[in-house]
Short mmCIF file of C-alpha atoms in Angstrom, two decimals:
data_model
loop_
_atom_site.label_atom_id
_atom_site.label_comp_id
_atom_site.label_asym_id
_atom_site.label_seq_id
_atom_site.Cartn_x
_atom_site.Cartn_y
_atom_site.Cartn_z
CA UNK A 1 -33.94 22.28 -11.45
CA UNK A 2 -35.42 23.86 -8.01
CA UNK A 3 -38.53 22.03 -7.79
CA UNK A 4 -36.42 18.56 -8.38
CA UNK A 5 -34.00 19.71 -5.73
CA UNK A 6 -36.88 20.85 -3.48
CA UNK A 7 -38.61 17.32 -3.79
CA UNK A 8 -35.43 15.39 -3.21
CA UNK A 9 -34.79 17.44 -0.04
CA UNK A 10 -38.25 17.24 1.13
CA UNK A 11 -38.14 13.34 2.44
CA UNK A 12 -34.77 14.22 3.99
CA UNK A 13 -36.02 16.77 6.17
CA UNK A 14 -39.57 15.18 6.95
CA UNK A 15 -37.33 11.80 7.97
CA UNK A 16 -35.12 14.00 10.07
CA UNK A 17 -38.27 15.41 12.08
CA UNK A 18 -39.85 12.01 12.37
CA UNK A 19 -36.76 10.13 13.55
CA UNK A 20 -36.60 8.82 17.05
CA UNK A 21 -33.35 8.89 19.14
CA UNK A 22 -31.23 5.95 18.86
CA UNK A 23 -30.97 3.71 21.38
CA UNK A 24 -28.21 3.74 24.13
CA UNK A 25 -25.34 2.03 22.44
CA UNK A 26 -23.01 0.35 24.74
CA UNK A 27 -19.59 1.34 24.74
CA UNK A 28 -16.89 -0.83 24.08
CA UNK A 29 -14.53 -1.95 26.92
CA UNK A 30 -12.04 0.10 28.27
CA UNK A 31 -8.72 -1.04 26.38
CA UNK A 32 -6.30 -0.39 29.48
CA UNK A 33 -8.70 -2.90 31.24
CA UNK A 34 -6.55 -6.14 31.36
CA UNK A 35 -9.68 -8.30 32.69
CA UNK A 36 -11.56 -7.78 29.31
CA UNK A 37 -12.71 -10.71 27.34
CA UNK A 38 -10.15 -9.81 24.62
CA UNK A 39 -7.80 -12.99 23.63
CA UNK A 40 -4.32 -12.98 23.08
CA UNK A 41 -3.40 -12.87 19.52
CA UNK A 42 -0.44 -14.83 18.06
CA UNK A 43 1.33 -14.36 14.52
CA UNK A 44 0.31 -17.05 12.06
CA UNK A 45 2.02 -17.14 8.72
CA UNK A 46 -0.54 -17.10 5.80
CA UNK A 47 1.45 -19.38 3.97
CA UNK A 48 1.92 -22.18 7.16
CA UNK A 49 -0.68 -24.72 5.60
CA UNK A 50 0.83 -24.50 2.03
CA UNK A 51 2.04 -27.65 0.17
CA UNK A 52 3.37 -27.72 -3.47
CA UNK A 53 1.61 -29.57 -5.84
CA UNK A 54 2.98 -29.95 -9.28
CA UNK A 55 0.69 -29.96 -12.26
CA UNK A 56 -0.48 -32.67 -14.39
CA UNK A 57 -1.51 -33.62 -17.72
CA UNK A 58 -5.10 -33.94 -18.65
CA UNK A 59 -7.03 -37.19 -18.05
CA UNK A 60 -9.43 -38.79 -20.33
CA UNK A 61 -12.90 -37.70 -19.46
CA UNK A 62 -14.80 -40.72 -20.90
CA UNK A 63 -13.91 -42.80 -17.86
CA UNK A 64 -14.20 -39.99 -15.17
CA UNK A 65 -17.82 -39.19 -16.79
CA UNK A 66 -18.78 -43.06 -16.59
CA UNK A 67 -17.65 -43.20 -12.72
CA UNK A 68 -19.66 -40.14 -11.52
CA UNK A 69 -22.64 -40.82 -13.83
CA UNK A 70 -25.78 -42.77 -12.43
CA UNK A 71 -25.96 -46.37 -13.02
CA UNK A 72 -27.98 -47.26 -16.22
CA UNK A 73 -31.73 -47.57 -15.69
CA UNK A 74 -31.70 -45.09 -12.91
CA UNK A 75 -34.56 -42.48 -13.06
CA UNK A 76 -32.41 -39.47 -12.68
#
């Protein structure tokens, strides 16, 4: 168990030693700055575009399949 633990720990130690410092990360704009590029958000209801649809009975599949199938003699 000790050998397994040391084998798992070794790559982490070596990876930490070999890693370079990350590039400078630019900070976000000041939240109190009114000239920042944040656009105004307005509330939109999640169901605003909803239209009610009533269920209908099943249709026969034969004519629907014939309409969607390629014409006779087609190579596909």
